[in-house]
Amino acid sequence: MTAAEIADAVASGRLTARAAVADALARIAALDGRVNAFTDVTGERALSAADALDARLARGEPVGPLAGVPFAVKNLFDVAGLPTRAGSRINRERPPAGRDGALVRRLEAAGAILVGALNMGEYAYDFTGENVHDGPSRNPHDLAHMSGGSSGGSGAALAAGLVPLTLGSDTNGSIRVPSAFCGCFGLKPTYGRLSRAGSFPFVGSLDHLGPMARSTRDLALAYDAMQGPDPDDPVATRRPAEPVLPGLEAGTGDLRIAVAGGYFARGGDPEVFEAVRRAAEALGAAAVVEIPEAARARAAAYVISAAEGAALHLDRLRTRAADFDPAVRDRLLAGAMIPAPLVERAQKFRRWYAGAVAALFETVDVVLAPATPCRAPRGGETTLVLDGVAMPLRPNIGVFTQPLSFIGLPVAAVPVWPEAGLPVGVQVVAAPWREDRALRVARALEAAGLARAPVAVGMESPPQEAA
């Protein structure tokens, strides 16, 4: 069941919140040994919350639009009683969080019920979903393949049907990459739209938090529940909440939709560009636009990410270098050596680029682009081929996502399935603060049957011996 279906069943009395949560916990117990999406399961807390919600329903009290929906969060979100590990060895030695992160609290205020924390790449500096401390989260559609990262557990938990809703973070693509690899929907909102209070940072000037789900309606429900200013996050916008659910089914006839050409039309496998073509055809979008200086934007995003990430972890690198994932450690050490003038140049370019892309959105409303240059690689692979050149895999999966999050644009990730094999992702990109447009287009693609997020074959029901 989707989150919307569960909430409707609980609110109408056809399903109890306890039954919804108990089912999720049973699926996690039966299936997660194969997928490795969860690092912590908060079963006692979840069942207690479910009983409290059922009691409120019995008294006729309102319970919120996500009543009884089990959800889980990337383990860089604070969860009361757990150390916020952020995928690392070092952080799990920290004291347990004293309270839940802001978005966890907002989802629970809407009736959703937290069932656990999810695997992720160390300190979110990863596109693979392979964690050296907790093991890799695996792609439920083919367990020999990567889930993507760094929100790998968030994508894997959805594709395996363990929960209908997860939260992830996205600095350079960490919601959109696992959404593409695992075949689910994801939303990276505008930078500053959703509070980041109560989460462990990676790059403060680029970090976003957002929902992942198996339908656009579920994305909209979660996104609407989490909106609103938050004094605990100095970056969070003071804009009032702007619900997207009421207009989700409005269609796309009034929207000017284009396909990203140039940089976004080369350097990937044929399947990823074919998915964009199919999406454009389904929407009747024939225009092609070129996002100016996208390659330079990607390079500048890389510089800023490395430098800011290194600055955050410098003391840990000095005293605990051996406790890092070596691949993450080496990238952070390299970031610590980037000359300050280069970072300054990247920031100046960022301001120019934001203005240039804003001008582009005066002529179009939505732009379609591939999410990744390939489908999910096999676990353990370290290289991929871009434009005929073998490149390091871990940093280069984000070639199409980084130029967009670099200036905080809202992007919905949409899963499209080739005739055979693993899914690919299409990015639906809108102007700042226009998440409504991105989600309307994502919903139109879903309604047309092009975008879908099924539970992985073999995961529809728990193994018989575990039942």
Coordinates of C-alpha atoms in Angstrom, one line a residue:
M1 CA 0.0 0.0 0.0
T2 CA 1.1 3.6 -0.6
A3 CA 1.2 6.1 2.2
A4 CA -2.0 7.7 0.9
E5 CA -3.8 4.4 0.9
I6 CA -2.6 3.5 4.4
A7 CA -3.7 6.9 5.7
D8 CA -7.1 6.6 4.1
A9 CA -7.6 3.1 5.5
V10 CA -6.5 4.1 9.0
A11 CA -8.6 7.2 9.1
S12 CA -11.7 5.3 7.8
G13 CA -11.3 2.5 10.4
R14 CA -10.6 -0.2 7.8
L15 CA -7.1 -0.6 9.2
T16 CA -5.6 0.2 12.6
A17 CA -2.3 2.1 12.9
R18 CA -1.0 -0.8 15.0
A19 CA -1.7 -3.3 12.2
A20 CA 0.0 -1.0 9.6
V21 CA 3.1 -0.6 11.8
A22 CA 3.2 -4.3 12.8
D23 CA 3.1 -5.2 9.1
A24 CA 6.1 -2.9 8.3
L25 CA 8.1 -4.2 11.2
A26 CA 7.4 -7.8 10.1
R27 CA 8.5 -7.0 6.6
I28 CA 11.7 -5.4 7.9
A29 CA 12.4 -8.4 10.0
A30 CA 11.8 -10.8 7.1
L31 CA 13.4 -9.0 4.3
D32 CA 16.0 -6.5 5.4
G33 CA 18.7 -9.1 6.0
R34 CA 18.9 -9.3 2.2
V35 CA 18.6 -5.6 1.5
N36 CA 20.4 -4.0 4.4
A37 CA 18.4 -0.8 4.3
F38 CA 18.0 -0.3 8.1
T39 CA 20.7 0.4 10.7
D40 CA 18.2 0.9 13.5
V41 CA 14.6 -0.3 14.0
T42 CA 12.5 1.6 16.6
G43 CA 9.8 -1.0 17.0
E44 CA 8.8 -0.4 20.6
R45 CA 8.5 3.4 19.9
A46 CA 6.5 2.8 16.7
L47 CA 4.0 0.4 18.3
S48 CA 3.5 2.7 21.2
A49 CA 2.8 5.7 18.8
A50 CA 0.5 3.5 16.8
D51 CA -1.6 2.6 19.9
A52 CA -1.8 6.2 20.9
L53 CA -3.0 7.2 17.4
D54 CA -5.6 4.4 17.4
A55 CA -6.8 5.7 20.8
R56 CA -7.2 9.2 19.4
L57 CA -9.2 7.8 16.5
A58 CA -11.4 5.9 18.9
R59 CA -12.1 9.2 20.8
G60 CA -13.0 10.8 17.5
E61 CA -10.0 13.2 17.5
P62 CA -8.3 14.3 14.3
V63 CA -5.2 12.4 13.4
G64 CA -3.6 14.1 10.4
P65 CA -3.2 13.4 6.7
L66 CA -0.5 10.7 7.2
A67 CA -2.4 8.8 9.9
G68 CA -0.7 5.5 10.7
V69 CA 1.9 5.7 7.8
P70 CA 5.1 3.9 8.8
F71 CA 8.2 5.9 7.6
A72 CA 12.0 5.7 8.1
V73 CA 14.8 8.3 7.8
K74 CA 18.4 8.4 6.7
N75 CA 20.5 8.0 9.7
L76 CA 21.8 11.6 9.6
F77 CA 18.4 12.7 11.0
D78 CA 18.3 13.0 14.7
V79 CA 16.1 10.3 16.3
A80 CA 15.5 10.6 20.0
G81 CA 17.5 8.0 21.9
L82 CA 19.8 7.1 19.0
P83 CA 23.3 8.5 18.2
T84 CA 23.1 10.4 14.9
R85 CA 25.7 8.2 13.1
A86 CA 25.5 9.9 9.6
G87 CA 26.9 6.6 8.2
S88 CA 30.1 6.9 10.1
R89 CA 32.0 4.9 12.8
I90 CA 33.0 8.1 14.7
N91 CA 29.5 9.5 15.1
R92 CA 28.0 6.4 16.7
E93 CA 30.1 7.2 19.8
R94 CA 28.2 10.5 20.2
P95 CA 25.5 10.7 22.9
P96 CA 22.0 9.8 21.8
A97 CA 19.9 12.6 20.3
G98 CA 17.7 14.4 22.9
R99 CA 14.9 14.9 20.5
D100 CA 13.8 14.1 16.9
G101 CA 14.9 16.3 14.0
A102 CA 12.4 18.9 12.8
L103 CA 11.1 17.0 9.8
V104 CA 10.6 13.8 11.8
R105 CA 8.5 15.8 14.3
R106 CA 6.5 17.4 11.5
L107 CA 5.7 14.0 9.9
E108 CA 4.7 12.6 13.2
A109 CA 2.5 15.6 13.9
A110 CA 0.7 14.7 10.6
G111 CA 0.1 11.2 11.9
A112 CA 3.1 9.3 10.4
I113 CA 5.0 6.8 12.6
L114 CA 8.7 6.4 12.6
V115 CA 9.9 2.8 12.5
G116 CA 13.7 3.3 12.1
A117 CA 16.9 4.8 10.7
L118 CA 18.4 3.9 7.3
N119 CA 21.8 3.0 5.9
M120 CA 23.7 5.7 4.0
G121 CA 27.1 6.6 2.6
E122 CA 29.5 7.9 5.2
Y123 CA 28.9 11.5 6.0
A124 CA 26.7 11.7 2.8
Y125 CA 29.9 11.9 0.6
D126 CA 28.9 9.0 -1.6
F127 CA 26.8 8.1 -4.7
T128 CA 27.0 4.2 -4.3
G129 CA 25.1 3.3 -1.1
E130 CA 28.1 1.2 -0.1
N131 CA 29.1 1.8 3.6
V132 CA 32.2 0.2 4.9
H133 CA 30.9 0.2 8.5
D134 CA 27.4 -1.1 8.1
G135 CA 27.7 -2.9 4.7
P136 CA 26.1 -1.8 1.4
S137 CA 22.4 -1.2 1.0
R138 CA 21.4 -3.4 -1.9
N139 CA 19.2 -2.7 -4.9
P140 CA 16.0 -4.8 -4.3
H141 CA 15.4 -5.0 -8.0
D142 CA 18.7 -6.9 -8.3
L143 CA 20.6 -7.5 -5.1
A144 CA 23.9 -7.7 -7.0
H145 CA 23.6 -4.0 -7.9
M146 CA 24.0 -0.7 -6.0
S147 CA 21.2 1.1 -4.4
G148 CA 22.8 4.5 -5.1
G149 CA 23.7 7.0 -2.5
S150 CA 24.1 8.6 -0.3
S151 CA 20.4 8.0 0.6
G152 CA 20.8 4.4 -0.4
G153 CA 18.9 2.9 2.5
S154 CA 16.0 5.3 1.8
G155 CA 15.7 4.1 -1.8
A156 CA 16.2 0.4 -1.0
A157 CA 13.6 0.4 1.8
L158 CA 11.0 1.8 -0.6
A159 CA 11.8 -0.6 -3.5
A160 CA 11.7 -3.6 -1.1
G161 CA 8.3 -2.4 0.2
L162 CA 9.6 -2.2 3.8
V163 CA 8.0 1.2 4.3
P164 CA 6.0 3.5 1.9
L165 CA 7.8 6.7 2.8
T166 CA 11.3 7.7 3.6
L167 CA 13.4 10.8 4.1
G168 CA 16.8 11.5 2.6
S169 CA 19.2 14.3 2.1
D170 CA 20.5 15.7 -1.2
T171 CA 23.6 17.8 -1.5
N172 CA 24.8 16.9 -5.0
G173 CA 22.2 14.2 -5.9
S174 CA 21.8 12.0 -2.9
I175 CA 18.0 11.7 -3.2
R176 CA 17.8 11.7 -7.0
V177 CA 20.5 9.0 -7.6
P178 CA 19.0 6.3 -5.3
S179 CA 15.5 7.2 -6.7
A180 CA 16.8 6.5 -10.2
F181 CA 18.7 3.3 -9.3
C182 CA 16.0 1.9 -7.1
G183 CA 13.0 3.0 -9.2
C184 CA 11.2 5.3 -6.8
F185 CA 10.0 8.9 -6.7
G186 CA 12.0 11.6 -4.9
L187 CA 11.8 15.3 -4.3
K188 CA 14.7 17.6 -3.7
P189 CA 13.0 20.9 -2.7
T190 CA 14.3 24.4 -3.2
Y191 CA 17.3 25.1 -1.0
G192 CA 15.9 26.5 2.2
R193 CA 12.4 25.3 1.7
L194 CA 12.4 22.5 4.3
S195 CA 14.1 22.8 7.7
R196 CA 17.4 21.0 8.2
A197 CA 17.3 21.4 12.0
G198 CA 18.2 18.2 13.8
S199 CA 20.2 16.7 11.0
F200 CA 24.0 16.1 10.5
P201 CA 25.4 18.4 7.8
F202 CA 27.7 17.7 4.9
V203 CA 27.9 21.0 2.9
G204 CA 25.9 23.7 4.6
S205 CA 25.5 25.9 1.5
L206 CA 24.2 22.9 -0.6
D207 CA 22.4 20.6 1.7
H208 CA 18.7 19.8 1.2
L209 CA 16.3 17.4 2.9
G210 CA 13.3 15.8 1.2
P211 CA 10.9 12.9 0.9
M212 CA 11.1 9.7 -1.2
A213 CA 8.1 7.5 -2.0
R214 CA 6.5 5.1 -4.4
S215 CA 4.0 7.7 -5.7
T216 CA 3.9 11.4 -6.4
R217 CA 0.8 11.7 -4.2
D218 CA 2.9 10.4 -1.3
L219 CA 5.6 12.9 -2.0
A220 CA 3.1 15.7 -2.0
L221 CA 1.5 14.5 1.2
A222 CA 4.9 14.4 3.0
Y223 CA 6.2 17.6 1.5
D224 CA 3.1 19.5 2.5
A225 CA 3.3 18.2 6.1
M226 CA 7.0 19.3 6.4
Q227 CA 6.7 22.8 5.0
G228 CA 6.9 26.0 7.1
P229 CA 9.5 28.3 8.7
D230 CA 11.7 27.0 11.4
P231 CA 13.7 29.3 13.7
D232 CA 16.1 26.4 14.5
D233 CA 17.4 26.4 10.9
P234 CA 18.9 29.8 10.0
V235 CA 18.8 29.0 6.3
A236 CA 15.1 27.8 6.3
T237 CA 12.9 30.2 4.4
R238 CA 10.4 32.4 6.1
R239 CA 8.0 31.8 3.3
P240 CA 4.6 30.4 4.4
A241 CA 3.7 26.9 3.5
E242 CA 2.5 26.5 -0.1
P243 CA 0.6 23.2 -0.3
V244 CA 1.1 21.3 -3.6
L245 CA -1.4 18.5 -3.1
P246 CA -4.5 20.5 -4.1
G247 CA -3.1 21.2 -7.6
L248 CA -1.3 17.9 -8.1
E249 CA -3.9 16.6 -10.7
A250 CA -4.1 19.9 -12.6
G251 CA -2.3 18.5 -15.6
T252 CA 0.5 20.2 -17.6
G253 CA -1.4 21.9 -20.4
D254 CA -0.5 25.4 -19.1
L255 CA 3.2 24.5 -18.6
R256 CA 6.1 25.2 -21.0
I257 CA 8.1 22.0 -20.8
A258 CA 11.5 21.6 -22.5
V259 CA 14.3 19.0 -22.6
A260 CA 17.8 19.9 -21.5
G261 CA 20.2 19.6 -24.4
G262 CA 24.0 20.1 -24.7
Y263 CA 25.7 18.9 -21.5
F264 CA 22.7 16.9 -20.5
A265 CA 22.4 15.1 -23.8
R266 CA 25.8 13.5 -23.9
G267 CA 28.1 11.4 -21.7
G268 CA 25.6 8.8 -20.6
D269 CA 24.3 5.4 -21.7
P270 CA 21.6 5.4 -24.4
E271 CA 18.9 4.2 -22.0
V272 CA 19.1 7.3 -19.9
F273 CA 18.5 9.6 -22.9
E274 CA 15.8 7.4 -24.2
A275 CA 13.9 7.7 -20.9
V276 CA 14.1 11.5 -21.2
R277 CA 12.8 11.3 -24.8
R278 CA 9.9 9.1 -23.8
A279 CA 9.0 11.5 -21.0
A280 CA 9.1 14.5 -23.3
E281 CA 6.9 12.6 -25.9
A282 CA 4.4 11.7 -23.2
L283 CA 4.1 15.4 -22.2
G284 CA 4.1 16.7 -25.8
A285 CA 7.4 18.6 -25.1
A286 CA 9.4 19.3 -28.2
A287 CA 11.5 22.3 -27.2
V288 CA 15.1 21.9 -26.3
V289 CA 17.0 24.3 -24.1
E290 CA 20.6 24.5 -23.1
I291 CA 21.4 25.2 -19.4
P292 CA 24.4 27.6 -19.8
E293 CA 27.8 26.5 -18.4
A294 CA 26.5 23.3 -16.8
A295 CA 29.9 21.6 -17.0
R296 CA 31.5 24.5 -15.2
A297 CA 28.7 24.5 -12.6
R298 CA 29.4 20.9 -12.0
A299 CA 33.1 21.6 -11.5
A300 CA 32.3 24.5 -9.2
A301 CA 29.9 22.4 -7.1
Y302 CA 32.6 19.8 -6.8
V303 CA 35.1 22.4 -5.5
I304 CA 32.7 23.9 -3.0
S305 CA 31.5 20.5 -1.7
A306 CA 35.1 19.2 -1.2
A307 CA 36.2 22.4 0.5
E308 CA 33.2 22.8 2.8
G309 CA 33.1 19.1 3.6
A310 CA 36.7 19.1 4.5
A311 CA 36.4 22.1 6.8
L312 CA 33.6 20.4 8.7
H313 CA 35.6 17.3 9.3
L314 CA 39.1 18.7 9.7
D315 CA 39.4 18.0 13.4
R316 CA 38.2 14.4 12.8
L317 CA 40.7 14.0 10.0
R318 CA 43.5 15.1 12.2
T319 CA 42.7 12.8 15.1
R320 CA 40.6 9.9 13.7
A321 CA 41.7 9.5 10.1
A322 CA 41.9 5.7 10.4
D323 CA 38.2 5.5 11.4
F324 CA 36.9 7.0 8.1
D325 CA 35.9 5.1 5.0
P326 CA 39.2 5.4 3.1
A327 CA 37.4 6.6 -0.1
V328 CA 35.6 9.4 1.9
R329 CA 38.7 10.3 3.9
D330 CA 40.8 10.7 0.8
R331 CA 38.3 13.0 -0.9
L332 CA 38.0 15.1 2.3
L333 CA 41.8 15.4 2.6
A334 CA 42.0 16.5 -1.0
G335 CA 39.3 19.1 -0.3
A336 CA 41.3 20.4 2.6
M337 CA 44.1 21.3 0.2
I338 CA 42.0 23.3 -2.3
P339 CA 43.4 26.9 -2.5
A340 CA 41.0 29.5 -1.1
P341 CA 41.1 31.6 -4.3
L342 CA 39.7 28.6 -6.2
V343 CA 36.8 28.3 -3.8
E344 CA 36.2 32.1 -4.1
R345 CA 36.1 31.8 -7.9
A346 CA 33.6 28.9 -7.6
Q347 CA 31.3 31.0 -5.4
K348 CA 31.5 34.0 -7.8
F349 CA 30.6 31.8 -10.7
R350 CA 27.7 30.3 -8.6
R351 CA 26.1 33.8 -8.4
W352 CA 26.5 34.3 -12.1
Y353 CA 25.1 30.9 -12.9
A354 CA 22.0 31.4 -10.7
G355 CA 21.2 34.5 -12.6
A356 CA 21.7 32.8 -16.0
V357 CA 19.4 29.9 -15.1
A358 CA 16.8 32.2 -13.6
A359 CA 16.7 33.9 -17.0
L360 CA 16.2 30.6 -18.7
F361 CA 13.1 30.0 -16.5
E362 CA 11.6 33.1 -17.9
T363 CA 11.0 31.2 -21.2
V364 CA 10.2 27.7 -19.8
D365 CA 8.5 26.4 -16.7
V366 CA 10.0 22.9 -16.4
V367 CA 13.1 21.2 -17.9
L368 CA 13.6 17.5 -18.2
A369 CA 17.0 15.9 -17.8
P370 CA 18.5 12.5 -17.1
A371 CA 19.2 11.8 -13.4
T372 CA 22.3 9.6 -13.8
P373 CA 24.6 8.6 -16.7
C374 CA 23.8 4.9 -16.3
R375 CA 21.6 2.4 -14.6
A376 CA 22.6 1.0 -11.2
P377 CA 26.1 -0.5 -11.5
R378 CA 27.0 -3.8 -9.9
G379 CA 28.1 -3.7 -6.3
G380 CA 31.8 -3.1 -5.9
E381 CA 32.4 -1.5 -9.3
T382 CA 34.8 1.5 -9.1
T383 CA 34.7 2.9 -12.7
L384 CA 32.2 3.9 -15.3
V385 CA 32.6 5.1 -18.9
L386 CA 31.7 8.7 -19.8
D387 CA 32.1 9.8 -23.4
G388 CA 34.3 6.7 -24.0
V389 CA 36.6 7.5 -21.1
A390 CA 36.8 5.3 -17.9
M391 CA 36.2 7.5 -14.9
P392 CA 36.1 6.9 -11.1
L393 CA 32.5 5.8 -10.4
R394 CA 31.9 7.2 -7.0
P395 CA 32.3 10.9 -7.8
N396 CA 30.9 10.8 -11.3
I397 CA 27.5 9.3 -10.9
G398 CA 26.4 12.9 -10.1
V399 CA 27.3 14.5 -13.4
F400 CA 23.7 15.4 -14.2
T401 CA 22.5 16.2 -10.7
Q402 CA 25.2 18.5 -9.4
P403 CA 24.7 21.4 -11.8
L404 CA 21.1 21.6 -10.5
S405 CA 21.4 21.3 -6.8
F406 CA 24.4 23.7 -7.0
I407 CA 21.9 26.6 -7.1
G408 CA 19.2 25.0 -5.1
L409 CA 16.6 24.3 -7.8
P410 CA 13.6 22.1 -6.9
V411 CA 13.8 18.7 -8.7
A412 CA 11.4 15.7 -8.7
A413 CA 13.1 12.4 -9.6
V414 CA 10.8 10.1 -11.7
P415 CA 11.5 6.4 -12.3
V416 CA 11.2 5.2 -15.9
W417 CA 11.6 1.6 -16.9
P418 CA 13.2 0.3 -20.1
E419 CA 11.8 -2.7 -21.8
A420 CA 14.0 -4.9 -19.6
G421 CA 16.4 -4.5 -16.7
L422 CA 16.8 -1.9 -14.0
P423 CA 15.1 1.5 -14.0
V424 CA 16.5 4.9 -14.9
G425 CA 15.6 8.3 -13.6
V426 CA 14.4 11.5 -15.2
Q427 CA 14.8 14.8 -13.4
V428 CA 11.9 17.2 -13.6
V429 CA 13.5 20.6 -12.8
A430 CA 11.6 23.8 -12.0
A431 CA 12.4 27.4 -11.0
P432 CA 13.0 28.1 -7.3
W433 CA 9.9 27.7 -5.1
R434 CA 8.0 26.0 -7.9
E435 CA 7.9 22.5 -6.4
D436 CA 4.2 22.4 -7.5
R437 CA 5.2 22.5 -11.2
A438 CA 7.8 19.7 -10.8
L439 CA 5.3 17.5 -9.0
R440 CA 2.5 18.2 -11.4
V441 CA 4.8 17.0 -14.3
A442 CA 5.9 14.0 -12.3
R443 CA 2.3 13.1 -11.6
A444 CA 1.4 13.5 -15.3
L445 CA 4.1 11.0 -16.2
E446 CA 2.8 8.7 -13.5
A447 CA -0.8 9.0 -14.7
A448 CA 0.4 8.3 -18.3
G449 CA 1.9 5.0 -17.1
L450 CA 5.4 6.0 -18.0
A451 CA 6.6 6.5 -14.4
R452 CA 6.0 3.9 -11.8
A453 CA 7.6 2.6 -8.6
P454 CA 6.7 -1.0 -8.1
V455 CA 7.9 -3.1 -5.2
A456 CA 10.7 -5.3 -6.4
V457 CA 9.9 -8.7 -7.8
G458 CA 10.4 -11.3 -5.0
M459 CA 9.8 -8.7 -2.3
E460 CA 6.0 -8.5 -2.7
S461 CA 5.6 -10.7 0.3
P462 CA 8.1 -11.9 3.0
P463 CA 9.8 -15.3 2.5
Q464 CA 7.6 -18.1 3.6
E465 CA 10.1 -19.3 6.2
A466 CA 10.2 -15.9 7.8
A467 CA 6.4 -15.5 8.0

